[in-house]
Coordinates of C-alpha atoms in Angstrom, one line a residue:
M13 CA 30.8 13.2 -20.0
A14 CA 29.3 13.3 -16.7
V15 CA 26.0 12.7 -16.3
D16 CA 23.9 13.1 -12.5
V17 CA 21.6 10.9 -11.2
I18 CA 19.0 13.0 -8.9
M19 CA 16.6 11.8 -6.2
P20 CA 12.8 11.8 -8.6
Q21 CA 10.1 13.4 -7.2
M22 CA 7.3 10.6 -6.9
G23 CA 4.4 12.8 -6.7
E24 CA 3.1 16.1 -6.5
S25 CA 3.2 16.2 -2.6
I26 CA 6.6 14.1 -2.0
F27 CA 9.6 16.3 -1.5
E28 CA 12.1 13.9 -0.3
G29 CA 13.1 10.0 -0.5
T30 CA 15.4 7.4 1.1
I31 CA 17.7 5.3 -0.9
T32 CA 16.9 1.8 0.4
K33 CA 19.4 -0.1 -2.1
W34 CA 22.0 0.6 -4.6
L35 CA 21.8 -2.1 -7.4
K36 CA 25.0 -1.2 -8.7
K37 CA 28.4 -0.3 -7.5
P38 CA 31.2 2.2 -8.4
G39 CA 33.1 1.1 -11.6
D40 CA 30.2 -1.2 -12.8
K41 CA 29.0 -0.6 -16.2
I42 CA 25.2 0.4 -17.0
E43 CA 22.8 0.9 -19.7
R44 CA 20.4 3.4 -19.8
D45 CA 17.1 2.8 -18.3
E46 CA 18.7 -0.4 -16.3
P47 CA 17.6 -0.4 -12.5
L48 CA 20.1 1.6 -10.7
F49 CA 19.1 2.0 -7.1
E50 CA 15.7 1.6 -5.0
I51 CA 14.1 4.4 -3.1
S52 CA 11.3 4.9 -0.4
T53 CA 9.1 7.7 0.1
D54 CA 6.1 8.9 2.2
K55 CA 3.9 7.2 -0.4
V56 CA 5.9 4.3 -2.2
D57 CA 8.8 2.4 -2.5
A58 CA 10.4 2.5 -6.5
E59 CA 13.0 1.2 -8.4
I60 CA 14.7 3.5 -10.3
P61 CA 16.5 3.2 -13.9
A62 CA 19.7 5.1 -14.9
P63 CA 19.3 8.2 -17.1
A64 CA 22.1 7.5 -19.2
A65 CA 24.5 4.5 -20.1
G66 CA 27.9 4.5 -19.2
V67 CA 30.2 3.6 -15.9
L68 CA 28.8 4.3 -12.3
K69 CA 31.4 6.7 -11.4
E70 CA 30.3 7.8 -8.0
I71 CA 27.5 7.4 -5.3
K72 CA 26.9 10.1 -3.0
V73 CA 24.4 9.1 -0.9
T74 CA 24.5 5.8 0.8
E75 CA 21.7 3.4 1.5
G76 CA 19.4 4.4 4.4
Q77 CA 20.0 8.1 3.7
T78 CA 17.2 10.8 3.3
V79 CA 17.7 13.6 1.0
P80 CA 15.3 16.1 -0.9
I81 CA 14.1 15.5 -4.4
Q82 CA 16.9 17.0 -7.1
T83 CA 19.5 15.9 -4.6
V84 CA 22.5 14.6 -6.8
V85 CA 22.6 11.1 -5.5
A86 CA 24.9 9.6 -7.9
V87 CA 27.2 10.5 -11.2
I88 CA 27.7 8.3 -14.3
D89 CA 30.4 8.4 -16.6
A90 CA 28.5 8.5 -19.7
A91 CA 31.8 8.3 -21.9
G92 CA 32.1 4.8 -20.5
T93 CA 35.6 5.2 -18.6
A94 CA 35.8 5.4 -15.0
A95 CA 39.1 7.3 -14.1
T96 CA 38.1 7.9 -10.4
V97 CA 35.5 5.6 -8.7
T98 CA 34.4 7.3 -5.6
A99 CA 32.6 5.1 -2.7
P100 CA 29.7 6.4 -1.0
A101 CA 29.9 9.6 0.8
A102 CA 28.4 12.1 3.2
P103 CA 24.7 12.9 2.2
A104 CA 24.7 15.0 -0.7
K105 CA 23.3 18.6 -0.9
P106 CA 20.8 20.0 -3.7
E107 CA 22.3 20.6 -7.0
A108 CA 19.1 21.0 -8.9
A109 CA 20.8 23.4 -11.3
K110 CA 22.7 20.8 -13.2
A111 CA 21.0 17.7 -12.5
V112 CA 19.3 15.6 -15.3
A113 CA 16.0 14.1 -13.9
A114 CA 16.2 10.3 -13.8
P115 CA 13.5 8.6 -16.0
V116 CA 9.8 7.7 -14.7
P117 CA 10.2 4.8 -11.8
T118 CA 9.1 1.5 -12.9
A119 CA 8.2 -0.5 -9.8
V120 CA 6.1 0.4 -6.8
K121 CA 6.0 -1.4 -3.6
T122 CA 3.8 0.4 -0.9
E123 CA 2.9 3.2 1.2
A124 CA 4.0 4.2 4.4
T125 CA 7.1 6.0 6.1
K126 CA 10.3 5.7 7.9
P127 CA 10.4 4.7 11.7
A128 CA 10.0 7.2 14.1
G129 CA 12.6 8.8 16.7
T130 CA 11.5 11.5 19.3
A131 CA 9.3 14.4 19.3
P132 CA 7.4 16.7 21.7
P133 CA 4.0 15.7 23.1
P134 CA 1.4 16.4 20.8
P135 CA -0.9 19.4 21.5
K136 CA -4.7 19.2 21.4
A137 CA -5.6 22.5 19.1
V138 CA -6.1 21.7 15.5
P139 CA -4.9 24.6 13.1
P140 CA -5.5 25.3 9.5
A141 CA -4.2 23.1 6.9
E142 CA -1.3 25.6 6.0
A143 CA -1.4 28.0 9.4
P144 CA 1.5 30.2 10.0
R145 CA 3.9 29.0 12.5
T146 CA 4.2 30.5 15.6
G147 CA 7.2 32.4 16.9
G148 CA 8.9 32.1 13.5
N149 CA 9.1 34.4 10.1
G150 CA 5.5 33.8 9.2
D151 CA 6.3 31.0 6.8
K152 CA 3.4 28.3 6.2
I153 CA 3.6 24.8 7.2
R154 CA 4.6 22.4 4.5
S155 CA 2.8 19.3 4.5
S156 CA 0.9 16.9 2.3
P157 CA -2.9 16.1 2.6
L158 CA -2.3 12.6 4.4
V159 CA 0.0 14.6 7.3
R160 CA -3.2 17.2 7.5
R161 CA -5.7 14.6 7.7
I162 CA -3.5 12.4 10.4
A163 CA -3.3 15.7 12.4
R164 CA -6.8 16.3 12.4
E165 CA -7.8 13.1 13.3
N166 CA -5.4 12.8 16.2
Q167 CA -5.8 16.9 17.1
I168 CA -2.3 17.7 16.5
D169 CA -1.4 21.0 16.1
L170 CA 1.0 20.9 13.1
R171 CA 2.5 24.5 14.3
Q172 CA 4.1 22.7 17.3
V173 CA 5.5 19.9 15.1
S174 CA 9.3 19.9 13.8
G175 CA 9.2 19.2 10.0
T176 CA 12.5 17.2 9.2
G177 CA 11.8 17.6 5.4
A178 CA 12.8 19.4 2.4
G179 CA 12.5 23.0 3.7
G180 CA 11.1 22.3 7.2
R181 CA 8.2 20.4 5.6
I182 CA 6.4 17.9 8.0
S183 CA 6.6 14.5 6.7
K184 CA 4.3 11.3 7.1
R185 CA 7.2 10.2 9.7
D186 CA 7.1 13.5 11.7
I187 CA 3.4 13.4 12.2
L188 CA 3.4 9.7 13.3
G189 CA 6.1 10.8 16.1
A190 CA 4.2 13.3 17.4
V191 CA 1.3 11.2 17.8
E192 CA 3.1 8.7 19.6
G193 CA 3.8 11.7 22.3
G194 CA 7.4 11.5 22.5
A195 CA 8.3 9.4 19.7
G196 CA 8.9 11.8 17.0
P197 CA 11.4 12.2 14.4
S198 CA 14.8 12.5 14.7
A199 CA 17.8 12.4 12.2
A200 CA 18.2 9.9 9.6
P201 CA 19.7 6.9 11.6
S202 CA 23.1 5.5 10.0
A203 CA 22.2 2.3 10.8
P204 CA 19.0 0.1 12.0
A205 CA 18.0 0.6 15.2
P206 CA 18.4 -2.9 17.5
V207 CA 14.7 -3.0 18.4
P208 CA 11.9 -3.3 15.5
S209 CA 10.0 0.1 15.6
A210 CA 6.5 -2.1 16.0
A211 CA 8.1 -3.5 19.3
R212 CA 8.6 0.1 20.5
E213 CA 5.5 1.1 19.8
L214 CA 3.9 -1.1 21.9
G215 CA 6.0 0.0 24.6
V216 CA 7.2 -3.9 25.0
P217 CA 10.4 -3.8 27.6
R218 CA 13.4 -4.9 26.2
E219 CA 13.9 -7.6 28.8
K220 CA 10.5 -9.1 27.4
I221 CA 12.2 -9.2 23.9
Y222 CA 15.6 -10.0 24.4
F223 CA 16.0 -13.4 26.2
G224 CA 18.0 -16.7 25.7
Q225 CA 19.2 -17.4 22.3
Y226 CA 18.1 -15.2 19.6
E227 CA 19.3 -13.4 16.1
V228 CA 18.2 -9.8 15.2
Q229 CA 17.1 -9.1 11.7
P230 CA 16.5 -5.4 11.4
M231 CA 12.9 -5.3 9.4
S232 CA 13.4 -4.3 5.8
A233 CA 12.1 -1.0 4.8
M234 CA 9.0 -2.2 3.4
R235 CA 8.2 -4.5 6.6
Q236 CA 8.6 -1.1 8.6
R237 CA 6.1 0.5 6.4
I238 CA 3.8 -2.3 6.4
A239 CA 3.8 -2.3 10.3
E240 CA 3.1 1.4 10.7
H241 CA 0.5 1.4 8.4
M242 CA -1.1 -1.2 10.2
V243 CA -0.5 0.1 13.6
L244 CA -2.1 3.7 12.3
S245 CA -5.1 1.6 10.6
K246 CA -5.9 0.2 14.2
R247 CA -4.9 3.2 16.2
T248 CA -7.5 5.3 13.6
S249 CA -10.6 2.9 13.2
P250 CA -12.3 0.9 15.9
H251 CA -12.5 -2.6 14.0
V252 CA -16.0 -4.6 13.7
Y253 CA -15.9 -7.7 12.0
S254 CA -18.7 -10.1 10.2
V255 CA -18.6 -13.1 8.9
E256 CA -20.6 -14.8 6.0
E257 CA -20.6 -18.0 4.1
A258 CA -21.4 -18.6 0.9
N259 CA -22.4 -21.5 -1.6
V260 CA -20.0 -21.1 -4.5
S261 CA -20.7 -24.2 -6.3
A262 CA -22.2 -22.6 -9.3
V263 CA -19.3 -20.1 -9.6
V264 CA -16.9 -23.2 -9.4
A265 CA -18.9 -25.2 -12.0
L266 CA -18.9 -22.0 -14.5
R267 CA -15.0 -21.3 -13.7
A268 CA -14.4 -24.9 -14.7
K269 CA -16.5 -25.1 -17.5
S270 CA -15.3 -22.0 -19.2
K271 CA -11.7 -21.7 -17.8
E272 CA -10.0 -22.8 -21.2
R273 CA -12.3 -21.1 -23.7
F274 CA -12.0 -17.7 -21.7
E275 CA -7.9 -17.9 -21.6
K276 CA -8.0 -18.8 -25.5
E277 CA -10.1 -16.3 -26.3
S278 CA -9.3 -13.6 -23.5
G279 CA -5.4 -14.1 -23.3
T280 CA -5.9 -13.8 -19.6
K281 CA -6.5 -16.3 -16.5
L282 CA -9.4 -17.1 -15.3
T283 CA -9.2 -16.8 -11.5
F284 CA -11.9 -16.6 -8.9
M285 CA -11.1 -12.9 -8.0
P286 CA -13.0 -11.4 -10.7
F287 CA -16.3 -13.2 -9.5
F288 CA -15.6 -11.8 -5.9
I289 CA -14.7 -8.0 -7.3
R290 CA -18.3 -8.2 -9.3
A291 CA -20.0 -9.2 -6.1
A292 CA -18.1 -6.7 -4.0
V293 CA -18.9 -3.9 -6.5
E294 CA -22.9 -4.7 -6.7
A295 CA -22.9 -4.5 -2.8
L296 CA -20.9 -1.3 -2.8
R297 CA -23.5 0.3 -5.0
A298 CA -26.5 -1.0 -2.8
F299 CA -24.7 0.1 0.2
P300 CA -22.6 3.4 -0.6
T301 CA -21.6 3.8 3.3
V302 CA -19.2 1.0 3.0
N303 CA -17.6 2.7 0.1
A304 CA -16.5 5.7 2.2
S305 CA -13.9 7.4 4.1
V306 CA -13.8 9.6 7.3
D307 CA -12.4 13.3 7.5
G308 CA -12.7 14.4 11.2
T309 CA -16.7 14.3 11.5
N310 CA -17.3 14.3 7.9
I311 CA -18.0 11.1 6.0
V312 CA -17.0 11.2 2.4
L313 CA -18.9 8.8 0.1
H314 CA -17.1 7.9 -2.7
K315 CA -18.9 8.0 -6.1
E316 CA -16.1 5.4 -7.8
C317 CA -15.7 1.9 -7.0
N318 CA -11.9 1.5 -6.6
I319 CA -11.1 -1.8 -5.6
G320 CA -7.5 -2.3 -4.0
V321 CA -6.7 -6.1 -4.4
A322 CA -3.7 -7.3 -2.2
V323 CA -1.2 -9.0 -3.6
A324 CA 1.6 -11.2 -1.7
L325 CA 5.2 -10.8 -2.6
D326 CA 8.2 -12.4 -1.8
W327 CA 9.2 -9.2 0.0
G328 CA 6.0 -8.0 1.5
L329 CA 2.5 -6.8 0.7
I330 CA 1.1 -4.6 -2.0
V331 CA -2.5 -3.1 -2.8
P332 CA -2.7 -2.3 -6.6
V333 CA -6.1 -0.7 -7.4
I334 CA -8.7 -1.3 -10.0
K335 CA -10.0 2.1 -10.7
N336 CA -13.7 2.6 -11.6
A337 CA -14.2 -1.0 -11.4
E338 CA -18.0 -0.5 -11.6
E339 CA -17.7 0.5 -15.6
K340 CA -15.8 -2.5 -15.9
N341 CA -17.6 -5.8 -17.3
F342 CA -16.3 -9.1 -16.2
Y343 CA -13.8 -9.9 -18.7
G344 CA -12.2 -5.9 -18.2
L345 CA -12.1 -7.4 -14.2
A346 CA -10.5 -10.3 -15.1
R347 CA -7.7 -8.5 -16.9
S348 CA -7.1 -5.7 -14.7
V349 CA -6.6 -7.8 -11.8
N350 CA -4.4 -10.2 -13.5
D351 CA -2.5 -7.3 -15.4
L352 CA -1.8 -5.5 -11.7
A353 CA -0.8 -8.6 -10.0
E354 CA 1.7 -9.7 -12.5
R355 CA 3.3 -6.3 -12.8
A356 CA 3.3 -5.9 -8.7
R357 CA 5.5 -9.0 -8.8
S358 CA 8.0 -7.9 -11.2
K359 CA 8.1 -4.4 -9.9
K360 CA 6.4 -2.7 -13.0
L361 CA 3.7 -0.7 -11.3
K362 CA 3.5 3.2 -11.3
P363 CA 2.6 5.0 -8.1
E364 CA -1.1 6.1 -9.0
E365 CA -1.8 2.4 -9.6
V366 CA -1.6 1.8 -5.6
A367 CA -3.4 5.3 -4.7
D368 CA -6.7 6.3 -4.2
S369 CA -8.6 2.8 -3.5
T370 CA -12.0 3.3 -2.1
F371 CA -12.8 -0.3 -0.8
S372 CA -10.2 -3.4 -0.6
I373 CA -10.1 -7.0 -0.8
T374 CA -7.7 -9.4 0.4
N375 CA -7.4 -13.3 -0.3
P376 CA -5.8 -15.6 2.5
G377 CA -7.7 -18.3 1.0
V378 CA -5.0 -18.7 -1.7
F379 CA -2.6 -19.9 0.6
G380 CA -5.3 -22.3 2.2
G381 CA -6.7 -19.9 5.2
L382 CA -10.1 -21.1 6.0
M383 CA -10.9 -17.3 7.2
G384 CA -9.0 -14.0 7.9
L385 CA -9.8 -10.8 9.8
P386 CA -7.6 -8.1 8.0
V387 CA -6.8 -4.9 9.0
I388 CA -8.4 -1.9 7.2
N389 CA -6.7 -0.3 4.5
Q390 CA -6.7 3.7 5.6
P391 CA -8.2 5.4 4.4
N392 CA -11.1 2.7 3.4
A393 CA -14.0 2.2 5.8
A394 CA -14.2 -1.5 5.1
I395 CA -12.0 -4.7 3.8
L396 CA -13.3 -7.8 2.5
G397 CA -11.2 -10.8 3.3
L398 CA -12.0 -14.3 1.2
G399 CA -11.5 -17.8 2.5
T400 CA -10.2 -20.9 0.7
I401 CA -13.1 -22.5 -1.4
E402 CA -13.6 -26.1 -0.1
K403 CA -16.1 -28.8 -0.4
R404 CA -17.9 -29.1 2.7
P405 CA -21.1 -31.1 4.1
V406 CA -24.0 -28.6 4.0
V407 CA -27.9 -29.1 4.8
I408 CA -30.0 -28.6 1.6
D409 CA -33.8 -28.9 1.9
D410 CA -33.4 -30.8 5.1
A411 CA -31.0 -33.5 3.5
I412 CA -26.8 -33.2 3.4
G413 CA -25.0 -32.1 0.4
I414 CA -21.4 -31.6 -0.7
R415 CA -21.1 -28.1 -1.9
S416 CA -18.3 -25.7 -2.8
M417 CA -18.2 -23.3 0.4
V418 CA -16.4 -20.3 1.3
Y419 CA -16.1 -18.0 4.3
L420 CA -16.6 -14.2 3.7
T421 CA -15.3 -11.5 6.4
L422 CA -15.7 -8.1 6.5
S423 CA -13.6 -5.8 8.5
Y424 CA -15.4 -2.3 8.9
D425 CA -15.0 0.9 10.9
H426 CA -17.6 1.3 13.1
R427 CA -17.1 5.0 12.7
V428 CA -18.9 4.9 9.6
V429 CA -20.4 1.2 9.3
D430 CA -23.0 -0.1 11.7
G431 CA -23.1 -4.1 12.0
A432 CA -27.1 -4.0 10.2
I433 CA -25.4 -2.4 6.9
A434 CA -22.7 -4.6 7.4
H435 CA -24.7 -8.0 7.5
Q436 CA -26.9 -6.6 4.7
F437 CA -23.7 -6.0 2.4
M438 CA -22.3 -9.5 3.0
G439 CA -25.8 -10.6 2.4
H440 CA -26.0 -8.9 -0.9
I441 CA -22.5 -10.5 -1.8
K442 CA -23.3 -13.9 -0.9
H443 CA -26.9 -13.7 -3.1
T444 CA -24.9 -12.2 -6.1
L445 CA -22.2 -15.5 -5.7
E446 CA -25.0 -17.8 -5.3
N447 CA -27.3 -16.7 -8.2
W448 CA -24.5 -15.8 -10.5
T449 CA -26.0 -14.7 -14.1
E450 CA -23.8 -12.4 -15.4
P451 CA -21.9 -13.8 -18.8
I452 CA -18.1 -14.0 -18.6
L453 CA -17.3 -14.0 -22.3

């Protein structure tokens, strides 16, 4: 019996996906729920398991091709025989009528989109979110909330942006191309472009890039998305930075004293991250402006503290989110951050676990970095950077002492957060860390 494998829908606002890698080839035996292929969408990258056991009979969509959801991308011979093995063909058309849905994806990497191609210069008028197209049949513009937000922030008229998604839907790739004013989307390329998209966006002349001896390594899909997300953030938010130094000797001593008992009683490792998360949450509750997003001329103050924690992977970076961190005790924070980090590295995250952050934390200190000035994770208004904890000589009551110190940096959106608030916010974090009172067990 032939079982169709379809392009799954990764969220309510997702209507297409790109196959980035096939994990099996035609003729291979495969078990049900065994990873079959990897996809990339406007929001996440994911590893998709096989919907049935058998032999992979045919691959219909090649790596790098973008197709609508419900498109048949492969066929599995569930009887276990492969009389005819077909290599990847041209892009498949949607065949939702007889498709068997693939199981829920088991891995998530990061949010972003594909590199842009060519599009007309962006107009200046801002339309309603679902305004009818001009000069057409009156169909409403199909786009996601993210696309509409980018359009508002950059004064783009969605009625004059060509959508390359399913049914003419405007994807994030399309709107970013329109923002660039002449670097809009085109048909999906059959091979990687010779110049990385980040370099093209900067407008660097090719003769300044290709000289002497060199090797060209096309960006992975994940690296392209990270690059585009960072460029978008710097273009969107006027970044300002504040630096604070905290004496975390009490925290270091508490962790050293309680580490073995904590791990024995809780079943999870005791790291420094939950201490910083707790301090950040308390500061966010004291200064809610930092726990905000910008929507045009409106400031959205979030009631929940959803903390995104950057996790470095061998193949890139991902920011899973601890939802409602203000409701968790110390043990809950420790368990959540360890669980999310472990599942991020083993490709077990769910799409909703990398969404809806209100504030982010990144820890370059774990790699020995003295401090860092991170790029804001949109649509957050700020991100906290943690430096390495190390013993340094400090002045204490007119005497020199050795203490465990750490540099804290805050990158913040100056449209929302002023310097005075930023430094008070950092002072609150410093005070919480230096005067730790919360029990950890």
